[in-house]
mmCIF file of C-alpha atoms in Angstrom:
data_model
loop_
_atom_site.group_PDB
_atom_site.id
_atom_site.type_symbol
_atom_site.label_atom_id
_atom_site.label_comp_id
_atom_site.label_asym_id
_atom_site.label_seq_id
_atom_site.Cartn_x
_atom_site.Cartn_y
_atom_site.Cartn_z
ATOM 1 C CA MET U 130 142.239 162.582 131.413
ATOM 2 C CA GLY U 131 139.434 164.784 131.280
ATOM 3 C CA ARG U 132 138.310 167.638 133.721
ATOM 4 C CA VAL U 133 136.910 166.926 137.251
ATOM 5 C CA THR U 134 135.204 171.172 138.079
ATOM 6 C CA GLN U 135 135.287 173.888 135.938
ATOM 7 C CA ARG U 136 134.379 177.353 136.540
ATOM 8 C CA THR U 137 130.683 178.305 135.063
ATOM 9 C CA PRO U 138 128.644 181.876 135.594
ATOM 10 C CA ALA U 139 127.100 182.834 138.404
ATOM 11 C CA VAL U 140 124.822 185.306 140.253
ATOM 12 C CA ARG U 141 125.538 184.294 144.641
ATOM 13 C CA LEU U 142 121.935 186.661 146.109
ATOM 14 C CA GLU U 143 121.849 187.741 149.702
ATOM 15 C CA VAL U 144 118.907 187.875 151.357
ATOM 16 C CA THR U 145 118.869 191.048 153.952
ATOM 17 C CA PRO U 146 116.691 193.156 156.354
ATOM 18 C CA ASP U 147 116.678 196.205 153.466
ATOM 19 C CA GLY U 148 116.429 193.603 151.347
ATOM 20 C CA VAL U 149 118.093 191.260 148.666
ATOM 21 C CA VAL U 150 121.531 192.089 147.279
ATOM 22 C CA SER U 151 123.949 190.066 143.894
ATOM 23 C CA ARG U 152 126.632 190.182 142.854
ATOM 24 C CA ALA U 153 127.345 188.220 139.179
ATOM 25 C CA ARG U 154 130.489 186.098 140.398
ATOM 26 C CA PRO U 155 132.286 182.138 139.006
ATOM 27 C CA ASP U 156 131.758 179.715 140.553
ATOM 28 C CA THR U 157 133.307 176.165 140.303
ATOM 29 C CA VAL U 158 130.556 172.712 139.828
ATOM 30 C CA ALA U 159 131.109 169.794 139.118
ATOM 31 C CA VAL U 160 131.584 168.260 135.600
ATOM 32 C CA GLU U 161 129.610 165.419 134.488
ATOM 33 C CA GLU U 162 129.742 163.456 131.244
ATOM 34 C CA PRO U 163 129.110 160.389 129.696
ATOM 35 C CA LEU U 164 131.149 157.066 130.000
ATOM 36 C CA GLU U 165 129.763 154.684 126.800
ATOM 37 C CA MET U 166 131.688 151.075 128.416
ATOM 38 C CA ARG U 167 132.189 148.934 125.487
ATOM 39 C CA VAL U 168 133.477 145.375 125.367
ATOM 40 C CA GLY U 169 135.297 144.342 122.251
ATOM 41 C CA GLY U 170 133.928 146.812 120.397
ATOM 42 C CA THR U 171 130.152 146.308 121.966
ATOM 43 C CA SER U 172 128.738 148.995 123.573
ATOM 44 C CA MET U 173 127.635 147.479 127.146
ATOM 45 C CA SER U 174 126.295 150.270 129.336
ATOM 46 C CA VAL U 175 126.143 154.109 129.459
ATOM 47 C CA THR U 176 126.934 156.185 132.663
ATOM 48 C CA MET U 177 126.953 159.767 133.424
ATOM 49 C CA ARG U 178 130.110 160.239 135.745
ATOM 50 C CA THR U 179 132.564 162.942 136.918
ATOM 51 C CA PRO U 180 135.687 161.976 134.582
ATOM 52 C CA GLY U 181 138.615 160.083 135.970
ATOM 53 C CA ASP U 182 139.836 156.702 137.558
ATOM 54 C CA ASP U 183 137.686 155.698 134.577
ATOM 55 C CA PHE U 184 138.753 152.388 134.146
ATOM 56 C CA ASP U 185 138.767 151.909 137.438
ATOM 57 C CA LEU U 186 135.413 152.517 136.860
ATOM 58 C CA THR U 187 134.529 149.732 134.039
ATOM 59 C CA ILE U 188 136.340 147.162 135.730
ATOM 60 C CA GLY U 189 134.336 147.649 138.804
ATOM 61 C CA HIS U 190 131.068 148.266 136.533
ATOM 62 C CA LEU U 191 131.853 145.122 135.146
ATOM 63 C CA LEU U 192 132.382 142.871 138.928
ATOM 64 C CA THR U 193 129.170 144.030 140.517
ATOM 65 C CA GLU U 194 126.975 144.128 137.894
ATOM 66 C CA GLY U 195 128.235 140.787 137.812
ATOM 67 C CA ALA U 196 129.340 140.128 133.995
ATOM 68 C CA LEU U 197 132.423 139.009 135.149
ATOM 69 C CA ARG U 198 133.770 136.939 138.069
ATOM 70 C CA ASP U 199 137.669 138.396 137.986
ATOM 71 C CA ALA U 200 139.488 141.797 136.461
ATOM 72 C CA ALA U 201 141.905 138.652 135.391
ATOM 73 C CA ASP U 202 139.314 138.083 132.986
ATOM 74 C CA VAL U 203 139.927 141.914 131.512
ATOM 75 C CA ALA U 204 143.355 142.044 128.622
ATOM 76 C CA THR U 205 143.643 144.971 127.573
ATOM 77 C CA LEU U 206 141.696 148.247 128.115
ATOM 78 C CA MET U 207 142.225 151.576 126.412
ATOM 79 C CA HIS U 208 139.768 154.819 125.441
ATOM 80 C CA CYS U 209 138.466 155.061 122.728
ATOM 81 C CA LEU U 210 139.437 158.917 121.023
ATOM 82 C CA ASP U 211 136.044 160.534 120.110
ATOM 83 C CA GLU U 212 135.925 163.998 119.068
ATOM 84 C CA ASP U 213 132.918 166.628 120.761
ATOM 85 C CA GLU U 214 131.882 169.921 118.444
ATOM 86 C CA SER U 215 134.822 171.178 118.530
ATOM 87 C CA GLY U 216 136.894 168.324 117.523
ATOM 88 C CA SER U 217 139.189 167.945 121.210
ATOM 89 C CA PRO U 218 139.533 164.319 122.229
ATOM 90 C CA THR U 219 136.778 163.633 125.679
ATOM 91 C CA TYR U 220 138.104 160.689 126.736
ATOM 92 C CA ASN U 221 134.454 159.617 127.858
ATOM 93 C CA VAL U 222 134.877 155.803 125.505
ATOM 94 C CA VAL U 223 136.936 152.929 127.492
ATOM 95 C CA ASP U 224 136.688 150.005 125.291
ATOM 96 C CA VAL U 225 137.885 146.533 127.042
ATOM 97 C CA THR U 226 139.280 143.162 125.251
ATOM 98 C CA LEU U 227 138.975 140.051 127.434
ATOM 99 C CA ALA U 228 141.310 138.190 128.021
ATOM 100 C CA PRO U 229 141.483 134.536 125.654
ATOM 101 C CA GLY U 230 138.367 131.763 126.496
ATOM 102 C CA ALA U 231 137.077 134.709 129.113
ATOM 103 C CA THR U 232 132.828 135.703 128.236
ATOM 104 C CA LEU U 233 130.842 138.476 129.684
ATOM 105 C CA ASP U 234 127.927 136.714 131.661
ATOM 106 C CA LEU U 235 124.866 138.867 130.858
ATOM 107 C CA SER U 236 122.328 136.916 131.912
ATOM 108 C CA ARG U 237 121.137 138.303 135.306
ATOM 109 C CA SER U 238 122.483 142.002 134.757
ATOM 110 C CA GLU U 239 120.343 143.670 132.296
ATOM 111 C CA ARG U 240 120.306 147.270 132.212
ATOM 112 C CA HIS U 241 118.955 149.689 129.386
ATOM 113 C CA GLU U 242 122.104 151.202 127.910
ATOM 114 C CA TYR U 243 121.292 154.764 129.999
ATOM 115 C CA THR U 244 122.224 154.728 133.687
ATOM 116 C CA SER U 245 121.830 158.575 135.250
ATOM 117 C CA SER U 246 124.185 160.091 137.670
ATOM 118 C CA ALA U 247 121.380 158.938 140.284
ATOM 119 C CA CYS U 248 120.566 156.104 139.802
ATOM 120 C CA GLY U 249 122.878 152.701 139.155
ATOM 121 C CA VAL U 250 119.585 150.492 140.256
ATOM 122 C CA CYS U 251 117.725 151.964 137.192
ATOM 123 C CA GLY U 252 116.863 149.174 134.468
ATOM 124 C CA LYS U 253 117.544 146.277 136.020
ATOM 125 C CA THR U 254 114.788 144.068 134.503
ATOM 126 C CA SER U 255 113.824 142.953 138.751
ATOM 127 C CA ILE U 256 115.192 142.777 142.083
ATOM 128 C CA ASP U 257 115.951 139.335 141.169
ATOM 129 C CA ALA U 258 119.158 139.787 139.167
ATOM 130 C CA ILE U 259 121.462 141.568 142.003
ATOM 131 C CA THR U 260 120.372 139.211 144.946
ATOM 132 C CA THR U 261 120.693 136.003 143.292
ATOM 133 C CA ARG U 262 124.207 136.751 142.118
ATOM 134 C CA ARG U 263 126.939 136.545 145.226
ATOM 135 C CA PRO U 264 130.220 135.845 144.328
ATOM 136 C CA TYR U 265 131.526 136.115 148.282
ATOM 137 C CA ALA U 266 130.003 134.776 150.999
ATOM 138 C CA VAL U 267 130.018 137.775 152.848
ATOM 139 C CA ASP U 268 128.118 136.653 155.578
ATOM 140 C CA ALA U 269 131.026 133.541 156.718
ATOM 141 C CA ASP U 270 133.684 137.044 157.647
ATOM 142 C CA PRO U 271 134.707 136.812 160.722
ATOM 143 C CA VAL U 272 136.349 140.132 161.241
ATOM 144 C CA ARG U 273 135.439 142.352 164.708
ATOM 145 C CA LEU U 274 134.348 146.193 164.101
ATOM 146 C CA SER U 275 135.605 148.133 166.678
ATOM 147 C CA PRO U 276 132.692 151.074 167.309
ATOM 148 C CA ALA U 277 134.730 153.860 167.917
ATOM 149 C CA THR U 278 137.272 153.268 165.701
ATOM 150 C CA LEU U 279 133.743 153.021 162.122
ATOM 151 C CA VAL U 280 132.233 156.432 164.080
ATOM 152 C CA ALA U 281 136.207 157.868 163.013
ATOM 153 C CA MET U 282 135.905 156.716 159.184
ATOM 154 C CA PRO U 283 133.188 159.165 157.466
ATOM 155 C CA ASP U 284 135.325 162.367 159.206
ATOM 156 C CA GLU U 285 138.493 160.199 157.974
ATOM 157 C CA LEU U 286 136.839 160.188 154.422
ATOM 158 C CA ARG U 287 136.174 163.567 154.262
ATOM 159 C CA THR U 288 139.670 164.509 154.544
ATOM 160 C CA HIS U 289 140.823 163.188 150.778
ATOM 161 C CA GLN U 290 137.272 164.985 149.695
ATOM 162 C CA LYS U 291 139.521 167.438 147.703
ATOM 163 C CA ALA U 292 136.634 167.468 144.428
ATOM 164 C CA PHE U 293 133.780 167.898 146.760
ATOM 165 C CA ASP U 294 135.977 171.118 148.282
ATOM 166 C CA ARG U 295 135.741 172.672 145.298
ATOM 167 C CA THR U 296 132.406 172.247 144.521
ATOM 168 C CA GLY U 297 130.714 170.569 146.931
ATOM 169 C CA GLY U 298 128.503 168.869 144.480
ATOM 170 C CA LEU U 299 130.039 164.764 145.154
ATOM 171 C CA HIS U 300 129.727 161.632 146.307
ATOM 172 C CA ALA U 301 132.872 159.799 148.048
ATOM 173 C CA ALA U 302 133.212 156.712 148.079
ATOM 174 C CA GLY U 303 136.224 154.648 150.575
ATOM 175 C CA LEU U 304 137.892 152.011 151.565
ATOM 176 C CA PHE U 305 138.923 150.944 154.883
ATOM 177 C CA THR U 306 140.806 147.829 156.639
ATOM 178 C CA ALA U 307 138.706 146.855 160.248
ATOM 179 C CA ASP U 308 140.473 149.340 162.517
ATOM 180 C CA GLY U 309 140.485 152.517 159.887
ATOM 181 C CA GLN U 310 142.858 153.029 157.297
ATOM 182 C CA ALA U 311 141.878 154.134 154.487
ATOM 183 C CA LEU U 312 143.644 152.485 151.438
ATOM 184 C CA VAL U 313 141.963 154.530 148.321
ATOM 185 C CA VAL U 314 139.169 156.899 148.514
ATOM 186 C CA ARG U 315 137.484 158.164 144.923
ATOM 187 C CA GLU U 316 134.872 160.745 144.274
ATOM 188 C CA ASP U 317 131.986 160.462 141.645
ATOM 189 C CA VAL U 318 128.625 162.965 140.687
ATOM 190 C CA GLY U 319 126.850 159.224 140.876
ATOM 191 C CA ARG U 320 127.602 157.574 144.569
ATOM 192 C CA HIS U 321 127.239 153.589 142.656
ATOM 193 C CA ASN U 322 130.667 155.311 139.910
ATOM 194 C CA ALA U 323 132.017 155.742 143.734
ATOM 195 C CA VAL U 324 132.274 152.293 144.459
ATOM 196 C CA ASP U 325 132.731 151.024 141.562
ATOM 197 C CA LYS U 326 135.759 152.813 141.019
ATOM 198 C CA VAL U 327 136.539 151.617 144.444
ATOM 199 C CA VAL U 328 135.821 147.929 143.682
ATOM 200 C CA GLY U 329 137.337 148.579 140.247
ATOM 201 C CA TRP U 330 140.233 149.472 141.745
ATOM 202 C CA ALA U 331 140.472 146.227 143.803
ATOM 203 C CA GLY U 332 139.662 143.904 141.410
ATOM 204 C CA ARG U 333 143.159 145.134 139.461
ATOM 205 C CA ASP U 334 144.882 145.818 141.912
ATOM 206 C CA GLY U 335 144.408 142.074 143.122
ATOM 207 C CA ARG U 336 142.496 142.523 145.765
ATOM 208 C CA LEU U 337 138.987 140.286 145.985
ATOM 209 C CA PRO U 338 137.177 139.416 147.868
ATOM 210 C CA LEU U 339 137.977 142.312 150.148
ATOM 211 C CA THR U 340 138.246 140.189 153.190
ATOM 212 C CA GLY U 341 137.659 142.398 155.920
ATOM 213 C CA HIS U 342 137.175 145.451 154.936
ATOM 214 C CA VAL U 343 134.532 147.985 155.352
ATOM 215 C CA LEU U 344 133.175 150.829 152.981
ATOM 216 C CA VAL U 345 132.138 153.861 153.476
ATOM 217 C CA VAL U 346 129.940 156.243 151.301
ATOM 218 C CA SER U 347 129.008 159.828 152.407
ATOM 219 C CA GLY U 348 126.109 160.349 151.696
ATOM 220 C CA ARG U 349 122.738 157.600 151.883
ATOM 221 C CA ALA U 350 122.842 153.080 152.191
ATOM 222 C CA SER U 351 120.846 152.630 148.627
ATOM 223 C CA PHE U 352 120.002 148.935 147.313
ATOM 224 C CA GLU U 353 122.347 149.687 144.875
ATOM 225 C CA LEU U 354 125.399 150.011 147.051
ATOM 226 C CA VAL U 355 124.921 147.275 149.637
ATOM 227 C CA GLN U 356 124.169 145.170 146.247
ATOM 228 C CA LYS U 357 128.150 146.615 144.783
ATOM 229 C CA ALA U 358 129.469 145.363 148.481
ATOM 230 C CA VAL U 359 128.116 141.966 148.694
ATOM 231 C CA MET U 360 129.366 141.469 145.090
ATOM 232 C CA ALA U 361 133.088 142.387 145.850
ATOM 233 C CA GLY U 362 133.003 140.233 149.666
ATOM 234 C CA ILE U 363 132.880 143.265 151.894
ATOM 235 C CA PRO U 364 131.670 142.228 155.597
ATOM 236 C CA ALA U 365 130.562 146.402 155.687
ATOM 237 C CA LEU U 366 129.295 149.388 154.919
ATOM 238 C CA VAL U 367 129.052 153.077 157.117
ATOM 239 C CA ALA U 368 127.139 155.115 155.498
ATOM 240 C CA VAL U 369 126.509 158.867 156.814
ATOM 241 C CA SER U 370 123.028 159.363 155.671
ATOM 242 C CA ALA U 371 119.925 156.773 156.261
ATOM 243 C CA PRO U 372 120.047 153.114 154.577
ATOM 244 C CA SER U 373 116.480 152.194 152.367
ATOM 245 C CA SER U 374 114.370 149.689 153.197
ATOM 246 C CA LEU U 375 116.009 147.635 150.835
ATOM 247 C CA ALA U 376 119.249 148.489 151.969
ATOM 248 C CA VAL U 377 118.756 147.327 154.987
ATOM 249 C CA GLY U 378 116.377 144.046 153.987
ATOM 250 C CA LEU U 379 119.844 142.871 151.896
ATOM 251 C CA ALA U 380 122.394 143.749 154.351
ATOM 252 C CA ARG U 381 120.124 141.735 156.619
ATOM 253 C CA GLU U 382 119.838 138.451 154.121
ATOM 254 C CA ALA U 383 124.054 138.972 152.739
ATOM 255 C CA GLY U 384 125.318 138.804 156.115
ATOM 256 C CA LEU U 385 126.173 142.695 155.438
ATOM 257 C CA THR U 386 127.151 144.974 158.335
ATOM 258 C CA LEU U 387 125.186 148.136 157.533
ATOM 259 C CA VAL U 388 126.042 151.813 159.695
ATOM 260 C CA GLY U 389 123.750 154.494 158.787
ATOM 261 C CA PHE U 390 123.677 158.277 160.315
ATOM 262 C CA ALA U 391 127.759 157.532 161.014
ATOM 263 C CA ARG U 392 127.655 161.152 162.464
ATOM 264 C CA ALA U 393 130.566 161.163 165.974
ATOM 265 C CA PRO U 394 130.506 160.671 169.121
ATOM 266 C CA ARG U 395 127.035 158.652 166.703
ATOM 267 C CA LEU U 396 125.850 155.704 164.459
ATOM 268 C CA THR U 397 123.210 153.439 164.217
ATOM 269 C CA VAL U 398 123.410 150.130 163.259
ATOM 270 C CA TYR U 399 120.674 148.436 160.858
ATOM 271 C CA ALA U 400 122.579 144.978 159.841
ATOM 272 C CA GLY U 401 124.745 142.818 160.812
ATOM 273 C CA GLU U 402 125.178 144.208 164.921
ATOM 274 C CA GLN U 403 127.306 140.165 165.315
ATOM 275 C CA ARG U 404 130.688 142.145 164.197
ATOM 276 C CA LEU U 405 131.216 144.882 166.738
ATOM 277 C CA ASP U 406 132.218 144.713 169.810
ATOM 278 C CA THR U 407 130.573 146.570 172.119
#
């Protein structure tokens, strides 16, 4: 339902000692479209995402935002068949029906109605809204981690980034076991969406909390990615690039192991180094 990539006209320029050579040729780009998430017909959020795994994205979003405590609180999910200007279905609306007795808790997770693909924390009323709601004790997770295993995870993640191979424009998030096995990998134009798709997959499969697992992301470790890992009970986050100051602060406060610049043979540990067998 929906394309992950599409072809678009482009002009490639090559600068040479004799001048600039131009050649018109089509290129492949990542698709970015809005997804509206509704609960009982009421719009809850709109995010810009890459189509695919929309049900996992919706459930993961509701779980990592603290609006739901368990994926079992969802009875059904369905795409509303909205149409574009040509009358073709877009599959850009997901409607959630809650299970009997289940309710949404939005008291500390207030967003604006629109979220860009670039930032999953935009629209929060305060930082406190996402630091006070932690359903799992990540700091009590006893898992031990091998640096040699952690530093190999980004390369393993890269082998699963099929859409990135065609576009160069998608983030990836993967859920790994402590011994380095990739359980699921998702791609999206938004870092936070890729993580929500992973968490939603785990939630729908009854795997939460993700005790003893590692979340690996293809870019930087931002605050919202650490927050989502903590909300899913994941004790370790490995990033290919740098963490932010807020990400480091939250990781230390929550007891999460935070690794950045994980590019073999090196990695940098910013929090939770006690879990590593050095």
